[in-house]
mmCIF file of C-alpha atoms in Angstrom:
data_model
loop_
_atom_site.group_PDB
_atom_site.id
_atom_site.type_symbol
_atom_site.label_atom_id
_atom_site.label_comp_id
_atom_site.label_asym_id
_atom_site.label_seq_id
_atom_site.Cartn_x
_atom_site.Cartn_y
_atom_site.Cartn_z
ATOM 1 C CA MET Z 1 127.037 57.746 33.311
ATOM 2 C CA TYR Z 2 128.748 59.471 36.240
ATOM 3 C CA SER Z 3 125.668 60.494 38.231
ATOM 4 C CA HIS Z 4 122.118 59.213 37.778
ATOM 5 C CA LEU Z 5 120.904 62.400 39.478
ATOM 6 C CA ALA Z 6 122.480 64.777 36.946
ATOM 7 C CA ASN Z 7 119.374 65.424 34.851
ATOM 8 C CA VAL Z 8 116.183 67.435 35.155
ATOM 9 C CA ARG Z 9 113.850 64.456 35.612
ATOM 10 C CA ALA Z 10 115.773 62.798 38.435
ATOM 11 C CA THR Z 11 116.384 66.113 40.224
ATOM 12 C CA ARG Z 12 112.715 67.052 40.093
ATOM 13 C CA GLU Z 13 111.648 63.598 41.280
ATOM 14 C CA VAL Z 14 113.897 63.811 44.342
ATOM 15 C CA LEU Z 15 112.822 67.350 45.235
ATOM 16 C CA GLU Z 16 109.129 66.523 44.784
ATOM 17 C CA ARG Z 17 109.380 63.287 46.762
ATOM 18 C CA PHE Z 18 110.744 65.209 49.729
ATOM 19 C CA GLY Z 19 108.471 68.222 49.227
ATOM 20 C CA MET Z 20 111.349 70.590 48.624
ATOM 21 C CA ALA Z 21 112.127 73.684 46.575
ATOM 22 C CA THR Z 22 115.452 75.362 45.875
ATOM 23 C CA LYS Z 23 116.586 77.970 48.393
ATOM 24 C CA HIS Z 24 118.132 81.077 46.862
ATOM 25 C CA ARG Z 25 119.551 82.216 50.220
ATOM 26 C CA LEU Z 26 121.637 79.038 50.369
ATOM 27 C CA GLY Z 27 122.844 79.401 46.800
ATOM 28 C CA GLN Z 28 121.114 76.204 45.659
ATOM 29 C CA ASN Z 29 121.426 75.562 41.934
ATOM 30 C CA PHE Z 30 121.349 71.837 41.186
ATOM 31 C CA LEU Z 31 123.675 70.544 38.461
ATOM 32 C CA ILE Z 32 121.731 68.682 35.774
ATOM 33 C CA ASN Z 33 124.419 67.845 33.185
ATOM 34 C CA ASP Z 34 126.250 64.554 33.563
ATOM 35 C CA ASP Z 35 128.939 65.666 31.102
ATOM 36 C CA VAL Z 36 129.938 68.431 33.530
ATOM 37 C CA ILE Z 37 130.053 65.899 36.364
ATOM 38 C CA GLY Z 38 132.348 63.746 34.224
ATOM 39 C CA LYS Z 39 134.696 66.661 33.529
ATOM 40 C CA ILE Z 40 134.922 67.393 37.267
ATOM 41 C CA ILE Z 41 135.706 63.776 38.092
ATOM 42 C CA ARG Z 42 138.376 63.518 35.395
ATOM 43 C CA LEU Z 43 139.959 66.803 36.453
ATOM 44 C CA ALA Z 44 140.067 65.674 40.091
ATOM 45 C CA ASP Z 45 141.863 62.418 39.170
ATOM 46 C CA LEU Z 46 140.871 60.646 42.389
ATOM 47 C CA SER Z 47 141.796 57.181 43.669
ATOM 48 C CA GLU Z 48 140.422 54.732 46.232
ATOM 49 C CA GLN Z 49 142.897 56.139 48.748
ATOM 50 C CA ASP Z 50 141.312 59.594 48.617
ATOM 51 C CA VAL Z 51 139.025 61.092 51.242
ATOM 52 C CA VAL Z 52 137.094 63.871 49.510
ATOM 53 C CA LEU Z 53 135.732 66.934 51.266
ATOM 54 C CA GLU Z 54 132.554 68.160 49.585
ATOM 55 C CA VAL Z 55 130.781 71.345 50.660
ATOM 56 C CA GLY Z 56 127.161 71.807 49.632
ATOM 57 C CA PRO Z 57 126.324 68.308 48.332
ATOM 58 C CA GLY Z 58 122.684 69.254 47.744
ATOM 59 C CA ILE Z 59 120.761 66.105 46.796
ATOM 60 C CA GLY Z 60 124.002 64.206 46.158
ATOM 61 C CA THR Z 61 124.376 64.799 42.408
ATOM 62 C CA LEU Z 62 128.165 65.171 42.507
ATOM 63 C CA SER Z 63 128.499 63.026 45.639
ATOM 64 C CA VAL Z 64 127.433 59.781 43.955
ATOM 65 C CA ALA Z 65 130.058 60.294 41.251
ATOM 66 C CA LEU Z 66 132.705 61.062 43.876
ATOM 67 C CA LEU Z 67 131.821 57.867 45.728
ATOM 68 C CA ASP Z 68 132.548 55.867 42.579
ATOM 69 C CA ALA Z 69 135.920 57.573 42.133
ATOM 70 C CA ALA Z 70 137.244 57.890 45.709
ATOM 71 C CA GLY Z 71 137.461 55.883 48.896
ATOM 72 C CA LYS Z 72 135.234 58.143 51.001
ATOM 73 C CA VAL Z 73 133.307 61.399 50.859
ATOM 74 C CA VAL Z 74 132.909 63.710 53.851
ATOM 75 C CA ALA Z 75 130.192 66.216 52.989
ATOM 76 C CA VAL Z 76 129.234 69.414 54.812
ATOM 77 C CA GLU Z 77 125.669 70.638 54.269
ATOM 78 C CA ALA Z 78 123.925 73.645 55.838
ATOM 79 C CA ASP Z 79 120.345 72.831 54.795
ATOM 80 C CA ARG Z 80 118.747 70.527 57.369
ATOM 81 C CA GLU Z 81 116.047 69.483 54.893
ATOM 82 C CA LEU Z 82 118.698 67.816 52.742
ATOM 83 C CA GLU Z 83 119.825 65.461 55.502
ATOM 84 C CA ALA Z 84 116.969 63.049 54.727
ATOM 85 C CA VAL Z 85 117.592 63.289 50.977
ATOM 86 C CA LEU Z 86 121.292 62.477 51.335
ATOM 87 C CA GLY Z 87 120.363 59.668 53.701
ATOM 88 C CA GLU Z 88 118.622 58.058 50.746
ATOM 89 C CA THR Z 89 120.933 58.965 47.844
ATOM 90 C CA CYS Z 90 124.378 58.613 49.434
ATOM 91 C CA VAL Z 91 124.502 57.246 52.994
ATOM 92 C CA PRO Z 92 123.651 53.618 52.062
ATOM 93 C CA THR Z 93 127.049 53.286 50.353
ATOM 94 C CA GLY Z 94 128.750 53.221 53.762
ATOM 95 C CA ARG Z 95 131.505 55.497 52.484
ATOM 96 C CA PHE Z 96 129.606 58.765 52.804
ATOM 97 C CA GLU Z 97 129.733 60.772 56.030
ATOM 98 C CA LEU Z 98 127.551 63.841 56.439
ATOM 99 C CA VAL Z 99 128.381 66.779 58.702
ATOM 100 C CA MET Z 100 125.479 69.177 59.133
ATOM 101 C CA GLY Z 101 126.324 72.828 59.639
ATOM 102 C CA ASP Z 102 127.856 75.976 58.218
ATOM 103 C CA ALA Z 103 131.078 74.991 56.433
ATOM 104 C CA LEU Z 104 132.760 78.204 57.556
ATOM 105 C CA LYS Z 105 132.237 77.067 61.153
ATOM 106 C CA VAL Z 106 132.729 73.288 61.000
ATOM 107 C CA ILE Z 107 135.925 73.262 58.894
ATOM 108 C CA PRO Z 108 138.435 72.152 60.029
ATOM 109 C CA ASP Z 109 137.674 71.287 63.657
ATOM 110 C CA HIS Z 110 134.509 69.230 63.207
ATOM 111 C CA LEU Z 111 135.516 67.012 60.305
ATOM 112 C CA PRO Z 112 135.690 63.302 61.186
ATOM 113 C CA GLU Z 113 139.004 62.824 59.357
ATOM 114 C CA ALA Z 114 141.547 64.697 57.291
ATOM 115 C CA PRO Z 115 140.542 64.961 53.624
ATOM 116 C CA THR Z 116 143.030 64.617 50.777
ATOM 117 C CA ALA Z 117 140.982 66.445 48.131
ATOM 118 C CA PHE Z 118 138.368 69.206 48.090
ATOM 119 C CA VAL Z 119 135.833 68.697 45.292
ATOM 120 C CA SER Z 120 132.599 70.684 45.328
ATOM 121 C CA ASN Z 121 129.942 72.632 43.499
ATOM 122 C CA LEU Z 122 130.281 75.454 46.011
ATOM 123 C CA PRO Z 123 127.643 77.877 47.312
ATOM 124 C CA TYR Z 124 128.823 80.958 45.446
ATOM 125 C CA GLN Z 125 128.407 83.501 48.246
ATOM 126 C CA VAL Z 126 131.044 81.777 50.400
ATOM 127 C CA ALA Z 127 133.152 80.061 47.730
ATOM 128 C CA ALA Z 128 136.213 82.316 47.766
ATOM 129 C CA THR Z 129 136.423 82.339 51.565
ATOM 130 C CA LEU Z 130 136.038 78.555 51.738
ATOM 131 C CA ILE Z 131 138.734 77.810 49.175
ATOM 132 C CA LEU Z 132 141.369 79.938 50.889
ATOM 133 C CA GLY Z 133 140.299 78.630 54.312
ATOM 134 C CA VAL Z 134 140.630 74.992 53.235
ATOM 135 C CA PHE Z 135 144.156 75.512 51.924
ATOM 136 C CA GLN Z 136 145.120 77.427 55.062
ATOM 137 C CA SER Z 137 143.625 75.063 57.637
ATOM 138 C CA LEU Z 138 143.761 71.608 56.011
ATOM 139 C CA PRO Z 139 147.348 70.802 54.965
ATOM 140 C CA SER Z 140 146.236 67.264 54.097
ATOM 141 C CA VAL Z 141 144.328 68.605 51.065
ATOM 142 C CA ARG Z 142 146.572 68.255 48.008
ATOM 143 C CA GLU Z 143 144.113 69.712 45.476
ATOM 144 C CA ALA Z 144 140.810 71.486 45.049
ATOM 145 C CA VAL Z 145 138.487 71.057 42.078
ATOM 146 C CA VAL Z 146 135.662 73.510 42.686
ATOM 147 C CA MET Z 147 132.751 75.071 40.825
ATOM 148 C CA VAL Z 148 132.624 78.814 41.435
ATOM 149 C CA GLN Z 149 131.249 81.951 39.845
ATOM 150 C CA ALA Z 150 133.300 82.724 36.728
ATOM 151 C CA GLU Z 151 134.295 86.075 38.203
ATOM 152 C CA VAL Z 152 135.774 84.305 41.241
ATOM 153 C CA ALA Z 153 137.591 81.875 38.954
ATOM 154 C CA ASP Z 154 139.098 84.892 37.188
ATOM 155 C CA ARG Z 155 140.382 86.211 40.517
ATOM 156 C CA ILE Z 156 141.792 82.818 41.475
ATOM 157 C CA ALA Z 157 143.711 82.451 38.214
ATOM 158 C CA ALA Z 158 144.682 86.100 37.654
ATOM 159 C CA HIS Z 159 148.223 87.220 36.852
ATOM 160 C CA PRO Z 160 149.991 90.321 38.210
ATOM 161 C CA GLY Z 161 149.180 93.459 36.264
ATOM 162 C CA THR Z 162 145.621 92.410 35.402
ATOM 163 C CA LYS Z 163 142.377 93.895 36.736
ATOM 164 C CA ALA Z 164 141.283 90.625 38.393
ATOM 165 C CA TYR Z 165 144.553 90.272 40.322
ATOM 166 C CA GLY Z 166 144.237 91.329 43.936
ATOM 167 C CA ALA Z 167 144.962 90.493 47.561
ATOM 168 C CA TYR Z 168 142.895 87.309 47.384
ATOM 169 C CA THR Z 169 144.838 86.032 44.365
ATOM 170 C CA ALA Z 170 148.182 86.672 46.015
ATOM 171 C CA LYS Z 171 147.169 85.071 49.317
ATOM 172 C CA LEU Z 172 145.816 81.953 47.614
ATOM 173 C CA ALA Z 173 149.054 81.718 45.615
ATOM 174 C CA LEU Z 174 150.900 81.227 48.915
ATOM 175 C CA TYR Z 175 149.323 77.754 49.023
ATOM 176 C CA GLY Z 176 148.521 76.601 45.503
ATOM 177 C CA ARG Z 177 148.513 77.165 41.755
ATOM 178 C CA VAL Z 178 145.787 76.770 39.136
ATOM 179 C CA THR Z 179 146.369 73.736 36.910
ATOM 180 C CA GLY Z 180 143.015 73.454 35.123
ATOM 181 C CA ARG Z 181 139.793 75.267 34.311
ATOM 182 C CA PHE Z 182 136.638 74.895 32.221
ATOM 183 C CA GLU Z 183 133.521 77.023 31.828
ATOM 184 C CA VAL Z 184 129.971 76.003 32.809
ATOM 185 C CA GLY Z 185 126.993 77.971 31.482
ATOM 186 C CA PRO Z 186 123.768 78.718 33.414
ATOM 187 C CA GLY Z 187 121.786 76.150 31.408
ATOM 188 C CA ASN Z 188 123.597 73.315 33.168
ATOM 189 C CA PHE Z 189 121.746 74.069 36.425
ATOM 190 C CA MET Z 190 118.222 73.950 37.809
ATOM 191 C CA PRO Z 191 117.239 76.688 38.329
ATOM 192 C CA PRO Z 192 119.716 78.495 36.038
ATOM 193 C CA PRO Z 193 121.831 81.003 37.991
ATOM 194 C CA HIS Z 194 122.123 84.601 36.816
ATOM 195 C CA VAL Z 195 125.907 84.298 36.470
ATOM 196 C CA ASP Z 196 128.365 82.229 34.486
ATOM 197 C CA SER Z 197 130.284 79.526 36.324
ATOM 198 C CA ALA Z 198 133.642 77.826 36.006
ATOM 199 C CA VAL Z 199 135.391 74.822 37.499
ATOM 200 C CA VAL Z 200 138.995 75.380 38.571
ATOM 201 C CA ARG Z 201 141.625 72.913 39.734
ATOM 202 C CA ILE Z 202 144.062 74.275 42.310
ATOM 203 C CA GLU Z 203 147.038 72.098 43.162
ATOM 204 C CA ARG Z 204 148.772 72.604 46.485
ATOM 205 C CA ALA Z 205 152.151 74.201 45.801
ATOM 206 C CA PRO Z 206 153.126 76.202 48.894
ATOM 207 C CA ILE Z 207 155.687 78.982 48.847
ATOM 208 C CA GLU Z 208 158.371 77.546 51.092
ATOM 209 C CA ASP Z 209 159.310 79.506 54.222
ATOM 210 C CA ALA Z 210 156.796 82.288 53.630
ATOM 211 C CA PRO Z 211 156.768 84.397 56.824
ATOM 212 C CA ALA Z 212 153.588 84.369 58.906
ATOM 213 C CA ASN Z 213 153.148 88.102 58.292
ATOM 214 C CA THR Z 214 152.891 87.682 54.498
ATOM 215 C CA PRO Z 215 149.052 87.779 54.334
ATOM 216 C CA ALA Z 216 149.037 90.972 56.425
ATOM 217 C CA VAL Z 217 151.633 92.539 54.120
ATOM 218 C CA ILE Z 218 149.528 91.605 51.072
ATOM 219 C CA ASP Z 219 146.359 93.035 52.616
ATOM 220 C CA ALA Z 220 148.115 96.300 53.494
ATOM 221 C CA ALA Z 221 149.629 96.600 50.027
ATOM 222 C CA PHE Z 222 146.206 96.278 48.380
ATOM 223 C CA ALA Z 223 144.281 98.263 51.004
ATOM 224 C CA GLN Z 224 144.328 101.415 48.868
ATOM 225 C CA ARG Z 225 144.789 99.951 45.431
ATOM 226 C CA ARG Z 226 145.124 103.247 43.558
ATOM 227 C CA LYS Z 227 147.922 104.468 45.809
ATOM 228 C CA THR Z 228 151.574 103.510 45.616
ATOM 229 C CA ILE Z 229 152.491 100.469 47.662
ATOM 230 C CA ARG Z 230 154.446 102.661 50.103
ATOM 231 C CA ASN Z 231 151.526 104.984 50.768
ATOM 232 C CA SER Z 232 149.019 102.139 50.993
ATOM 233 C CA MET Z 233 151.086 100.215 53.525
ATOM 234 C CA ALA Z 234 151.961 103.319 55.534
ATOM 235 C CA ALA Z 235 148.257 104.125 55.811
ATOM 236 C CA LYS Z 236 147.743 100.659 57.350
ATOM 237 C CA GLY Z 237 150.322 101.329 60.091
ATOM 238 C CA PHE Z 238 153.646 100.223 58.612
ATOM 239 C CA ASP Z 239 156.558 102.464 59.606
ATOM 240 C CA LYS Z 240 157.771 104.464 56.592
ATOM 241 C CA ALA Z 241 161.453 104.130 57.489
ATOM 242 C CA LEU Z 242 161.126 100.352 57.762
ATOM 243 C CA LEU Z 243 159.214 100.288 54.497
ATOM 244 C CA ASP Z 244 161.918 102.264 52.701
ATOM 245 C CA ALA Z 245 164.624 99.943 54.023
ATOM 246 C CA ALA Z 246 162.630 96.879 52.962
ATOM 247 C CA PHE Z 247 161.984 98.277 49.477
ATOM 248 C CA GLU Z 248 165.678 98.967 49.032
ATOM 249 C CA GLN Z 249 166.606 95.484 50.292
ATOM 250 C CA THR Z 250 164.167 93.717 47.964
ATOM 251 C CA GLY Z 251 164.558 95.961 44.929
ATOM 252 C CA ILE Z 252 160.842 96.749 44.927
ATOM 253 C CA SER Z 253 160.019 100.293 43.856
ATOM 254 C CA PRO Z 254 158.115 102.188 46.578
ATOM 255 C CA SER Z 255 156.200 103.989 43.824
ATOM 256 C CA CYS Z 256 154.812 100.812 42.242
ATOM 257 C CA ARG Z 257 151.304 99.542 42.875
ATOM 258 C CA ALA Z 258 150.509 96.273 44.596
ATOM 259 C CA GLU Z 259 148.925 94.634 41.545
ATOM 260 C CA THR Z 260 152.300 94.638 39.750
ATOM 261 C CA LEU Z 261 153.958 92.333 42.320
ATOM 262 C CA ASP Z 262 153.878 88.542 42.210
ATOM 263 C CA VAL Z 263 153.554 86.376 45.306
ATOM 264 C CA GLU Z 264 157.311 85.739 45.586
ATOM 265 C CA GLN Z 265 157.903 89.498 45.791
ATOM 266 C CA PHE Z 266 155.325 89.820 48.573
ATOM 267 C CA VAL Z 267 157.083 87.017 50.454
ATOM 268 C CA SER Z 268 160.431 88.790 50.057
ATOM 269 C CA LEU Z 269 158.894 92.057 51.268
ATOM 270 C CA ALA Z 270 157.330 90.357 54.296
ATOM 271 C CA ARG Z 271 160.665 88.749 55.139
ATOM 272 C CA ALA Z 272 162.486 92.079 54.877
ATOM 273 C CA LEU Z 273 159.918 93.854 57.056
ATOM 274 C CA GLY Z 274 159.978 91.220 59.801
ATOM 275 C CA GLU Z 275 157.177 89.944 61.993
ATOM 276 C CA GLU Z 276 156.864 93.057 64.180
ATOM 277 C CA SER Z 277 156.840 95.643 61.414
ATOM 278 C CA ALA Z 278 153.217 96.780 61.491
#
């Protein structure tokens, strides 16, 4: 057993003991399948040297398994009612530190120490933003193993030329690459969500020497997805003469569309345009 809380009976007992109900606005869907917990733990491949960042620990279902696998867990929780629950299920271990607040506001500046891994069953409405933000702001994180909506997992893992591939995919690829994935159906949660879920493993693998303007170049390229990359970027303020020179230098066709370019091509384009191009 990975987590004694990963079943319907234990989850209900905890919620009833503290007089709680799930909160849809906070994206609360409690995981009730220990096999899924086990898959997450094995995919994360943690050691006693790891400090794990967990966002949205809920009642501690995944947290207790993480505490068995890692040296410490730093959890960020927005729901004040769950502070007392986690004080009972996780805090007594002495290796669990809880930060109360909105993860989008407390990461990275209000974390007690630098995490080495990011492992979470994420609140779906902020999952994509959190994943990219963690890789951007916490260089100590070497990997993320995160539960997200299946549609978001598709975007994370998409390849150029596919419908799911977009600005988010390309920007995340500046920092990491997907090295694992498995699907999780609605029946593994209480209450069952109305969407399919997936767990993805993203390993930090930064594009070396990517210019600071690369994310802005990617955003401009995808701003008007149906237009050519030249027209889309020009509409976002890039000088057409500079664009033409950069396209010629990089061998990128000005008539192509952004979704056909891989991250290395965006980096080359950003380098050719220079920091003051927009």
